[in-house]
mmCIF file of N, CA, C and O in Angstrom:
data_model
loop_
_atom_site.group_PDB
_atom_site.id
_atom_site.type_symbol
_atom_site.label_atom_id
_atom_site.label_comp_id
_atom_site.label_asym_id
_atom_site.label_seq_id
_atom_site.Cartn_x
_atom_site.Cartn_y
_atom_site.Cartn_z
ATOM 1 N N MET F 2 -2.050 18.044 -0.329
ATOM 2 C CA MET F 2 -2.420 16.855 -0.869
ATOM 3 C C MET F 2 -1.476 15.864 -0.119
ATOM 4 O O MET F 2 -2.083 14.707 0.504
ATOM 5 N N ASN F 3 -0.358 16.478 0.734
ATOM 6 C CA ASN F 3 0.098 15.438 1.391
ATOM 7 C C ASN F 3 -0.392 15.212 2.837
ATOM 8 O O ASN F 3 -0.554 13.976 3.058
ATOM 9 N N GLU F 4 -1.134 16.011 3.542
ATOM 10 C CA GLU F 4 -1.762 16.098 4.627
ATOM 11 C C GLU F 4 -3.190 15.068 4.210
ATOM 12 O O GLU F 4 -3.489 14.382 5.063
ATOM 13 N N LEU F 5 -3.459 15.274 3.214
ATOM 14 C CA LEU F 5 -5.163 14.371 2.950
ATOM 15 C C LEU F 5 -4.481 12.908 2.762
ATOM 16 O O LEU F 5 -5.016 11.641 3.192
ATOM 17 N N GLY F 6 -2.975 12.664 2.070
ATOM 18 C CA GLY F 6 -2.678 11.350 1.910
ATOM 19 C C GLY F 6 -2.268 10.389 3.203
ATOM 20 O O GLY F 6 -2.660 9.541 3.735
ATOM 21 N N TYR F 7 -1.843 11.683 4.164
ATOM 22 C CA TYR F 7 -1.663 11.168 5.543
ATOM 23 C C TYR F 7 -2.575 10.821 6.060
ATOM 24 O O TYR F 7 -2.757 9.423 7.354
ATOM 25 N N ARG F 8 -3.593 11.518 6.264
ATOM 26 C CA ARG F 8 -4.952 11.199 6.785
ATOM 27 C C ARG F 8 -5.652 9.928 6.423
ATOM 28 O O ARG F 8 -5.974 8.956 6.981
ATOM 29 N N VAL F 9 -5.602 9.400 5.056
ATOM 30 C CA VAL F 9 -6.173 8.466 4.077
ATOM 31 C C VAL F 9 -5.285 7.395 4.812
ATOM 32 O O VAL F 9 -5.755 6.278 4.902
ATOM 33 N N GLY F 10 -3.981 7.579 4.761
ATOM 34 C CA GLY F 10 -3.025 6.429 5.124
ATOM 35 C C GLY F 10 -3.229 5.834 6.605
ATOM 36 O O GLY F 10 -3.217 4.747 6.809
ATOM 37 N N GLN F 11 -3.465 7.029 7.616
ATOM 38 C CA GLN F 11 -3.792 6.261 8.855
ATOM 39 C C GLN F 11 -4.714 5.464 9.221
ATOM 40 O O GLN F 11 -5.055 4.674 9.576
ATOM 41 N N ARG F 12 -5.940 5.997 8.205
ATOM 42 C CA ARG F 12 -7.190 5.283 8.130
ATOM 43 C C ARG F 12 -7.216 4.065 7.467
ATOM 44 O O ARG F 12 -7.835 2.878 8.131
ATOM 45 N N MET F 13 -6.342 3.827 6.452
ATOM 46 C CA MET F 13 -6.546 2.489 5.979
ATOM 47 C C MET F 13 -5.465 1.470 6.553
ATOM 48 O O MET F 13 -5.580 0.252 7.060
ATOM 49 N N LEU F 14 -4.554 2.122 7.436
ATOM 50 C CA LEU F 14 -3.803 1.399 8.375
ATOM 51 C C LEU F 14 -4.505 0.628 9.535
ATOM 52 O O LEU F 14 -4.861 -0.389 9.610
ATOM 53 N N GLU F 15 -5.494 1.821 10.316
ATOM 54 C CA GLU F 15 -6.557 1.248 11.148
ATOM 55 C C GLU F 15 -7.201 0.319 10.630
ATOM 56 O O GLU F 15 -7.667 -0.628 11.221
ATOM 57 N N LEU F 16 -7.763 0.302 9.701
ATOM 58 C CA LEU F 16 -8.958 -0.336 8.874
ATOM 59 C C LEU F 16 -8.187 -2.111 8.800
ATOM 60 O O LEU F 16 -8.767 -2.585 9.132
ATOM 61 N N ILE F 17 -7.349 -2.144 7.903
ATOM 62 C CA ILE F 17 -6.482 -3.184 7.820
ATOM 63 C C ILE F 17 -6.004 -3.845 9.184
ATOM 64 O O ILE F 17 -6.191 -5.039 9.130
ATOM 65 N N VAL F 18 -5.570 -3.175 10.006
ATOM 66 C CA VAL F 18 -5.240 -4.056 11.405
ATOM 67 C C VAL F 18 -6.450 -4.758 11.810
ATOM 68 O O VAL F 18 -6.343 -5.821 12.821
ATOM 69 N N TRP F 19 -7.686 -3.706 12.028
ATOM 70 C CA TRP F 19 -8.789 -4.268 12.523
ATOM 71 C C TRP F 19 -9.512 -5.486 12.156
ATOM 72 O O TRP F 19 -9.696 -6.042 12.610
ATOM 73 N N ARG F 20 -9.580 -5.681 10.187
ATOM 74 C CA ARG F 20 -9.793 -6.742 9.755
ATOM 75 C C ARG F 20 -8.688 -7.728 10.305
ATOM 76 O O ARG F 20 -9.616 -8.945 10.035
ATOM 77 N N GLU F 21 -7.642 -7.970 10.280
ATOM 78 C CA GLU F 21 -6.690 -8.461 10.190
ATOM 79 C C GLU F 21 -6.283 -8.699 11.926
ATOM 80 O O GLU F 21 -5.594 -8.460 12.529
ATOM 81 N N LYS F 22 -6.995 -9.447 12.685
ATOM 82 C CA LYS F 22 -7.101 -9.519 13.970
ATOM 83 C C LYS F 22 -5.627 -10.154 14.373
ATOM 84 O O LYS F 22 -5.529 -10.215 15.408
ATOM 85 N N ASN F 23 -5.116 -11.396 13.547
ATOM 86 C CA ASN F 23 -3.737 -12.049 14.085
ATOM 87 C C ASN F 23 -2.616 -11.038 13.613
ATOM 88 O O ASN F 23 -1.524 -11.499 13.799
ATOM 89 N N SER F 24 -2.853 -10.074 13.013
ATOM 90 C CA SER F 24 -1.725 -9.138 12.617
ATOM 91 C C SER F 24 -0.926 -8.548 13.888
ATOM 92 O O SER F 24 -1.519 -8.413 14.879
ATOM 93 N N LYS F 25 0.315 -8.448 13.702
ATOM 94 C CA LYS F 25 1.116 -7.812 14.319
ATOM 95 C C LYS F 25 1.916 -6.469 14.311
ATOM 96 O O LYS F 25 1.970 -6.530 13.067
ATOM 97 N N ARG F 26 2.417 -5.355 14.685
ATOM 98 C CA ARG F 26 2.876 -4.419 14.513
ATOM 99 C C ARG F 26 4.141 -4.619 14.300
ATOM 100 O O ARG F 26 5.088 -4.990 14.815
ATOM 101 N N GLU F 27 4.485 -4.324 12.887
ATOM 102 C CA GLU F 27 6.118 -4.501 12.481
ATOM 103 C C GLU F 27 6.710 -3.243 12.613
ATOM 104 O O GLU F 27 6.265 -2.206 12.106
ATOM 105 N N THR F 28 7.730 -3.785 12.847
ATOM 106 C CA THR F 28 8.833 -3.060 13.258
ATOM 107 C C THR F 28 10.149 -2.789 12.155
ATOM 108 O O THR F 28 10.753 -1.570 12.492
ATOM 109 N N ARG F 29 10.319 -3.829 11.389
ATOM 110 C CA ARG F 29 11.527 -3.640 10.850
ATOM 111 C C ARG F 29 10.991 -2.781 9.397
ATOM 112 O O ARG F 29 9.838 -2.987 8.873
ATOM 113 N N ILE F 30 11.831 -2.130 8.674
ATOM 114 C CA ILE F 30 11.601 -1.778 7.442
ATOM 115 C C ILE F 30 11.133 -2.801 6.348
ATOM 116 O O ILE F 30 10.336 -2.395 5.580
ATOM 117 N N LEU F 31 11.931 -3.801 5.934
ATOM 118 C CA LEU F 31 11.545 -4.589 4.593
ATOM 119 C C LEU F 31 10.155 -5.371 5.467
ATOM 120 O O LEU F 31 9.238 -5.411 4.439
ATOM 121 N N GLY F 32 9.976 -5.676 6.817
ATOM 122 C CA GLY F 32 8.330 -5.955 6.668
ATOM 123 C C GLY F 32 7.338 -5.218 6.854
ATOM 124 O O GLY F 32 6.346 -5.481 6.360
ATOM 125 N N ILE F 33 7.434 -3.953 6.914
ATOM 126 C CA ILE F 33 6.764 -2.731 6.536
ATOM 127 C C ILE F 33 6.631 -2.846 5.166
ATOM 128 O O ILE F 33 5.420 -2.619 4.768
ATOM 129 N N LEU F 34 7.577 -2.653 4.508
ATOM 130 C CA LEU F 34 7.595 -2.676 3.009
ATOM 131 C C LEU F 34 6.646 -3.685 2.334
ATOM 132 O O LEU F 34 5.621 -3.531 1.698
ATOM 133 N N GLN F 35 6.895 -5.023 2.782
ATOM 134 C CA GLN F 35 6.189 -6.126 2.736
ATOM 135 C C GLN F 35 4.712 -5.969 2.719
ATOM 136 O O GLN F 35 3.396 -6.735 2.154
ATOM 137 N N PHE F 36 4.282 -5.474 4.046
ATOM 138 C CA PHE F 36 2.705 -5.257 4.306
ATOM 139 C C PHE F 36 2.138 -4.240 3.300
ATOM 140 O O PHE F 36 1.404 -4.783 2.886
ATOM 141 N N ILE F 37 2.988 -3.258 2.941
ATOM 142 C CA ILE F 37 2.495 -1.923 2.493
ATOM 143 C C ILE F 37 2.276 -2.923 0.838
ATOM 144 O O ILE F 37 1.367 -2.714 0.080
ATOM 145 N N HIS F 38 3.399 -3.561 0.294
ATOM 146 C CA HIS F 38 3.087 -4.225 -0.873
ATOM 147 C C HIS F 38 1.844 -5.190 -1.106
ATOM 148 O O HIS F 38 1.463 -5.228 -2.222
ATOM 149 N N THR F 39 1.855 -6.082 0.092
ATOM 150 C CA THR F 39 0.820 -6.906 -0.071
ATOM 151 C C THR F 39 -0.733 -6.415 0.290
ATOM 152 O O THR F 39 -1.599 -6.232 -0.547
ATOM 153 N N GLN F 40 -0.705 -5.958 1.936
ATOM 154 C CA GLN F 40 -2.156 -5.784 2.077
ATOM 155 C C GLN F 40 -2.692 -4.392 2.043
ATOM 156 O O GLN F 40 -3.771 -4.571 1.413
ATOM 157 N N VAL F 41 -1.800 -3.622 1.933
ATOM 158 C CA VAL F 41 -2.272 -2.167 1.815
ATOM 159 C C VAL F 41 -2.526 -2.128 0.524
ATOM 160 O O VAL F 41 -3.589 -1.797 -0.114
ATOM 161 N N TRP F 42 -2.084 -2.805 -0.490
ATOM 162 C CA TRP F 42 -2.024 -2.369 -1.851
ATOM 163 C C TRP F 42 -3.157 -3.091 -2.435
ATOM 164 O O TRP F 42 -4.118 -2.600 -3.049
ATOM 165 N N LYS F 43 -3.153 -4.288 -1.752
ATOM 166 C CA LYS F 43 -4.684 -4.666 -2.132
ATOM 167 C C LYS F 43 -5.781 -4.256 -1.617
ATOM 168 O O LYS F 43 -6.976 -4.305 -2.315
ATOM 169 N N THR F 44 -5.717 -3.672 -0.388
ATOM 170 C CA THR F 44 -6.790 -2.812 0.257
ATOM 171 C C THR F 44 -7.111 -1.724 -0.752
ATOM 172 O O THR F 44 -8.636 -1.746 -1.136
ATOM 173 N N LEU F 45 -6.098 -1.167 -1.206
ATOM 174 C CA LEU F 45 -6.585 0.140 -2.143
ATOM 175 C C LEU F 45 -6.906 0.102 -3.557
ATOM 176 O O LEU F 45 -7.948 0.363 -4.119
ATOM 177 N N PHE F 46 -5.935 -1.149 -4.251
ATOM 178 C CA PHE F 46 -6.258 -1.348 -5.572
ATOM 179 C C PHE F 46 -6.996 -2.567 -5.953
ATOM 180 O O PHE F 46 -6.993 -2.938 -7.302
ATOM 181 N N GLY F 47 -7.146 -3.679 -5.176
ATOM 182 C CA GLY F 47 -7.898 -4.704 -5.572
ATOM 183 C C GLY F 47 -6.817 -5.875 -5.594
ATOM 184 O O GLY F 47 -6.989 -7.138 -5.963
ATOM 185 N N LYS F 48 -5.510 -5.432 -5.884
ATOM 186 C CA LYS F 48 -4.398 -6.865 -5.998
ATOM 187 C C LYS F 48 -3.148 -5.866 -5.706
ATOM 188 O O LYS F 48 -2.870 -4.834 -5.385
ATOM 189 N N THR F 49 -2.356 -6.892 -5.369
ATOM 190 C CA THR F 49 -1.071 -6.505 -4.659
ATOM 191 C C THR F 49 0.020 -6.069 -6.083
ATOM 192 O O THR F 49 -0.606 -6.146 -6.894
ATOM 193 N N ALA F 50 0.858 -5.578 -5.484
ATOM 194 C CA ALA F 50 1.837 -4.815 -6.426
ATOM 195 C C ALA F 50 2.521 -6.042 -7.234
ATOM 196 O O ALA F 50 2.746 -6.949 -6.449
ATOM 197 N N ASP F 51 2.842 -5.826 -8.433
ATOM 198 C CA ASP F 51 3.616 -6.729 -9.030
ATOM 199 C C ASP F 51 5.129 -7.299 -8.602
ATOM 200 O O ASP F 51 5.485 -8.403 -8.120
ATOM 201 N N SER F 52 5.458 -6.263 -7.770
ATOM 202 C CA SER F 52 6.931 -6.879 -7.239
ATOM 203 C C SER F 52 7.477 -5.520 -6.473
ATOM 204 O O SER F 52 7.179 -4.311 -6.448
ATOM 205 N N LEU F 53 8.251 -5.853 -5.256
ATOM 206 C CA LEU F 53 8.962 -4.542 -4.577
ATOM 207 C C LEU F 53 10.530 -4.847 -4.769
ATOM 208 O O LEU F 53 10.793 -5.938 -4.445
ATOM 209 N N GLU F 54 11.195 -3.981 -5.215
ATOM 210 C CA GLU F 54 12.479 -3.971 -5.701
ATOM 211 C C GLU F 54 13.504 -2.892 -4.844
ATOM 212 O O GLU F 54 12.619 -1.614 -4.419
ATOM 213 N N LYS F 55 14.539 -3.182 -4.593
ATOM 214 C CA LYS F 55 15.167 -2.295 -4.007
ATOM 215 C C LYS F 55 15.788 -1.276 -5.073
ATOM 216 O O LYS F 55 16.521 -1.843 -6.223
ATOM 217 N N SER F 56 16.111 0.088 -5.282
ATOM 218 C CA SER F 56 16.852 0.870 -6.183
ATOM 219 C C SER F 56 17.944 0.699 -6.172
ATOM 220 O O SER F 56 18.792 0.186 -5.298
ATOM 221 N N ARG F 57 18.482 0.969 -7.534
ATOM 222 C CA ARG F 57 19.911 0.704 -8.038
ATOM 223 C C ARG F 57 20.902 1.526 -7.777
ATOM 224 O O ARG F 57 21.565 1.613 -7.357
ATOM 225 N N GLU F 58 19.864 2.840 -7.696
ATOM 226 C CA GLU F 58 20.879 4.145 -7.735
ATOM 227 C C GLU F 58 20.887 4.515 -6.337
ATOM 228 O O GLU F 58 22.191 5.212 -6.158
ATOM 229 N N HIS F 59 20.275 4.098 -5.074
ATOM 230 C CA HIS F 59 20.186 4.912 -3.949
ATOM 231 C C HIS F 59 19.881 3.567 -3.187
ATOM 232 O O HIS F 59 18.772 3.073 -3.221
ATOM 233 N N ASP F 60 20.804 3.523 -2.183
ATOM 234 C CA ASP F 60 20.213 2.461 -1.118
ATOM 235 C C ASP F 60 19.408 2.675 -0.089
ATOM 236 O O ASP F 60 18.652 1.610 0.470
ATOM 237 N N ASP F 61 18.921 3.730 -0.258
ATOM 238 C CA ASP F 61 17.934 3.797 1.027
ATOM 239 C C ASP F 61 16.245 4.171 0.153
ATOM 240 O O ASP F 61 15.481 4.704 0.589
ATOM 241 N N GLU F 62 16.285 3.416 -1.192
ATOM 242 C CA GLU F 62 15.149 3.790 -2.007
ATOM 243 C C GLU F 62 14.724 2.348 -2.242
ATOM 244 O O GLU F 62 15.574 1.379 -2.613
ATOM 245 N N CYS F 63 13.220 2.027 -2.241
ATOM 246 C CA CYS F 63 12.604 1.038 -2.976
ATOM 247 C C CYS F 63 11.590 1.393 -3.812
ATOM 248 O O CYS F 63 10.986 2.490 -3.582
ATOM 249 N N ILE F 64 11.017 0.594 -4.788
ATOM 250 C CA ILE F 64 10.255 0.692 -5.591
ATOM 251 C C ILE F 64 9.194 -0.526 -6.060
ATOM 252 O O ILE F 64 9.528 -1.424 -5.723
ATOM 253 N N PHE F 65 7.583 0.005 -5.822
ATOM 254 C CA PHE F 65 6.846 -0.588 -5.859
ATOM 255 C C PHE F 65 6.427 -0.951 -7.248
ATOM 256 O O PHE F 65 6.336 0.234 -8.036
ATOM 257 N N LEU F 66 6.385 -2.070 -8.018
ATOM 258 C CA LEU F 66 6.625 -2.054 -9.418
ATOM 259 C C LEU F 66 4.932 -2.537 -9.931
ATOM 260 O O LEU F 66 4.523 -3.712 -9.437
ATOM 261 N N VAL F 67 4.173 -2.059 -10.785
ATOM 262 C CA VAL F 67 2.895 -2.362 -11.207
ATOM 263 C C VAL F 67 3.017 -2.167 -12.640
ATOM 264 O O VAL F 67 3.196 -1.417 -13.277
ATOM 265 N N THR F 68 2.890 -3.330 -13.074
ATOM 266 C CA THR F 68 3.120 -3.307 -14.699
ATOM 267 C C THR F 68 1.813 -3.019 -15.327
ATOM 268 O O THR F 68 1.653 -2.515 -16.509
ATOM 269 N N SER F 69 0.649 -3.685 -14.754
ATOM 270 C CA SER F 69 -0.621 -3.289 -15.715
ATOM 271 C C SER F 69 -1.857 -2.713 -14.447
ATOM 272 O O SER F 69 -2.365 -3.351 -13.686
ATOM 273 N N PHE F 70 -1.613 -1.311 -14.613
ATOM 274 C CA PHE F 70 -2.935 -0.639 -13.895
ATOM 275 C C PHE F 70 -3.553 0.287 -14.552
ATOM 276 O O PHE F 70 -3.458 0.884 -15.517
ATOM 277 N N LEU F 71 -5.023 -0.240 -14.317
ATOM 278 C CA LEU F 71 -6.069 0.367 -15.081
ATOM 279 C C LEU F 71 -6.656 1.280 -14.007
ATOM 280 O O LEU F 71 -7.062 0.085 -13.031
ATOM 281 N N LEU F 72 -6.600 2.325 -14.312
ATOM 282 C CA LEU F 72 -7.800 3.123 -13.321
ATOM 283 C C LEU F 72 -8.964 3.525 -13.955
ATOM 284 O O LEU F 72 -9.188 4.249 -14.604
ATOM 285 N N MET F 73 -10.203 2.953 -13.465
ATOM 286 C CA MET F 73 -11.656 3.369 -14.268
ATOM 287 C C MET F 73 -12.353 3.702 -13.582
ATOM 288 O O MET F 73 -12.754 3.488 -12.192
ATOM 289 N N GLY F 74 -13.170 4.730 -14.241
ATOM 290 C CA GLY F 74 -14.219 5.272 -13.383
ATOM 291 C C GLY F 74 -15.527 5.280 -13.955
ATOM 292 O O GLY F 74 -15.549 5.086 -15.329
ATOM 293 N N ARG F 75 -16.620 5.323 -13.558
ATOM 294 C CA ARG F 75 -17.997 5.191 -14.104
ATOM 295 C C ARG F 75 -18.812 6.563 -13.627
ATOM 296 O O ARG F 75 -18.843 6.498 -12.475
ATOM 297 N N TYR F 76 -19.548 7.225 -14.797
ATOM 298 C CA TYR F 76 -20.028 8.235 -14.269
ATOM 299 C C TYR F 76 -21.407 8.134 -14.589
ATOM 300 O O TYR F 76 -21.389 7.384 -16.235
ATOM 301 N N GLY F 77 -22.124 8.738 -14.535
ATOM 302 C CA GLY F 77 -23.582 8.671 -14.615
ATOM 303 C C GLY F 77 -24.719 7.617 -14.066
ATOM 304 O O GLY F 77 -24.073 6.705 -13.407
ATOM 305 N N SER F 78 -25.731 7.378 -14.630
ATOM 306 C CA SER F 78 -26.626 6.292 -14.031
ATOM 307 C C SER F 78 -26.720 5.426 -15.191
ATOM 308 O O SER F 78 -26.967 5.676 -16.298
ATOM 309 N N ARG F 79 -27.171 3.967 -14.687
ATOM 310 C CA ARG F 79 -27.369 3.284 -15.680
ATOM 311 C C ARG F 79 -28.706 2.763 -15.723
ATOM 312 O O ARG F 79 -29.241 2.731 -14.498
#
């Protein structure tokens, strides 16, 4: 699962950077997290995450909060 997620992540990053021709490579941690919060999340799930917060328990953790998230699939033919 880890390997599959890594490969999907690499391809998603390439796709987003290719679509956003004016984008620059972000090197700061906060900038990378904001990029994931907005661009990557929107590309994957259709909307941005509700918020990005720093963990209260650990200094090196951040949390993407999503209050309403419905994952729906459609099966069969119509």
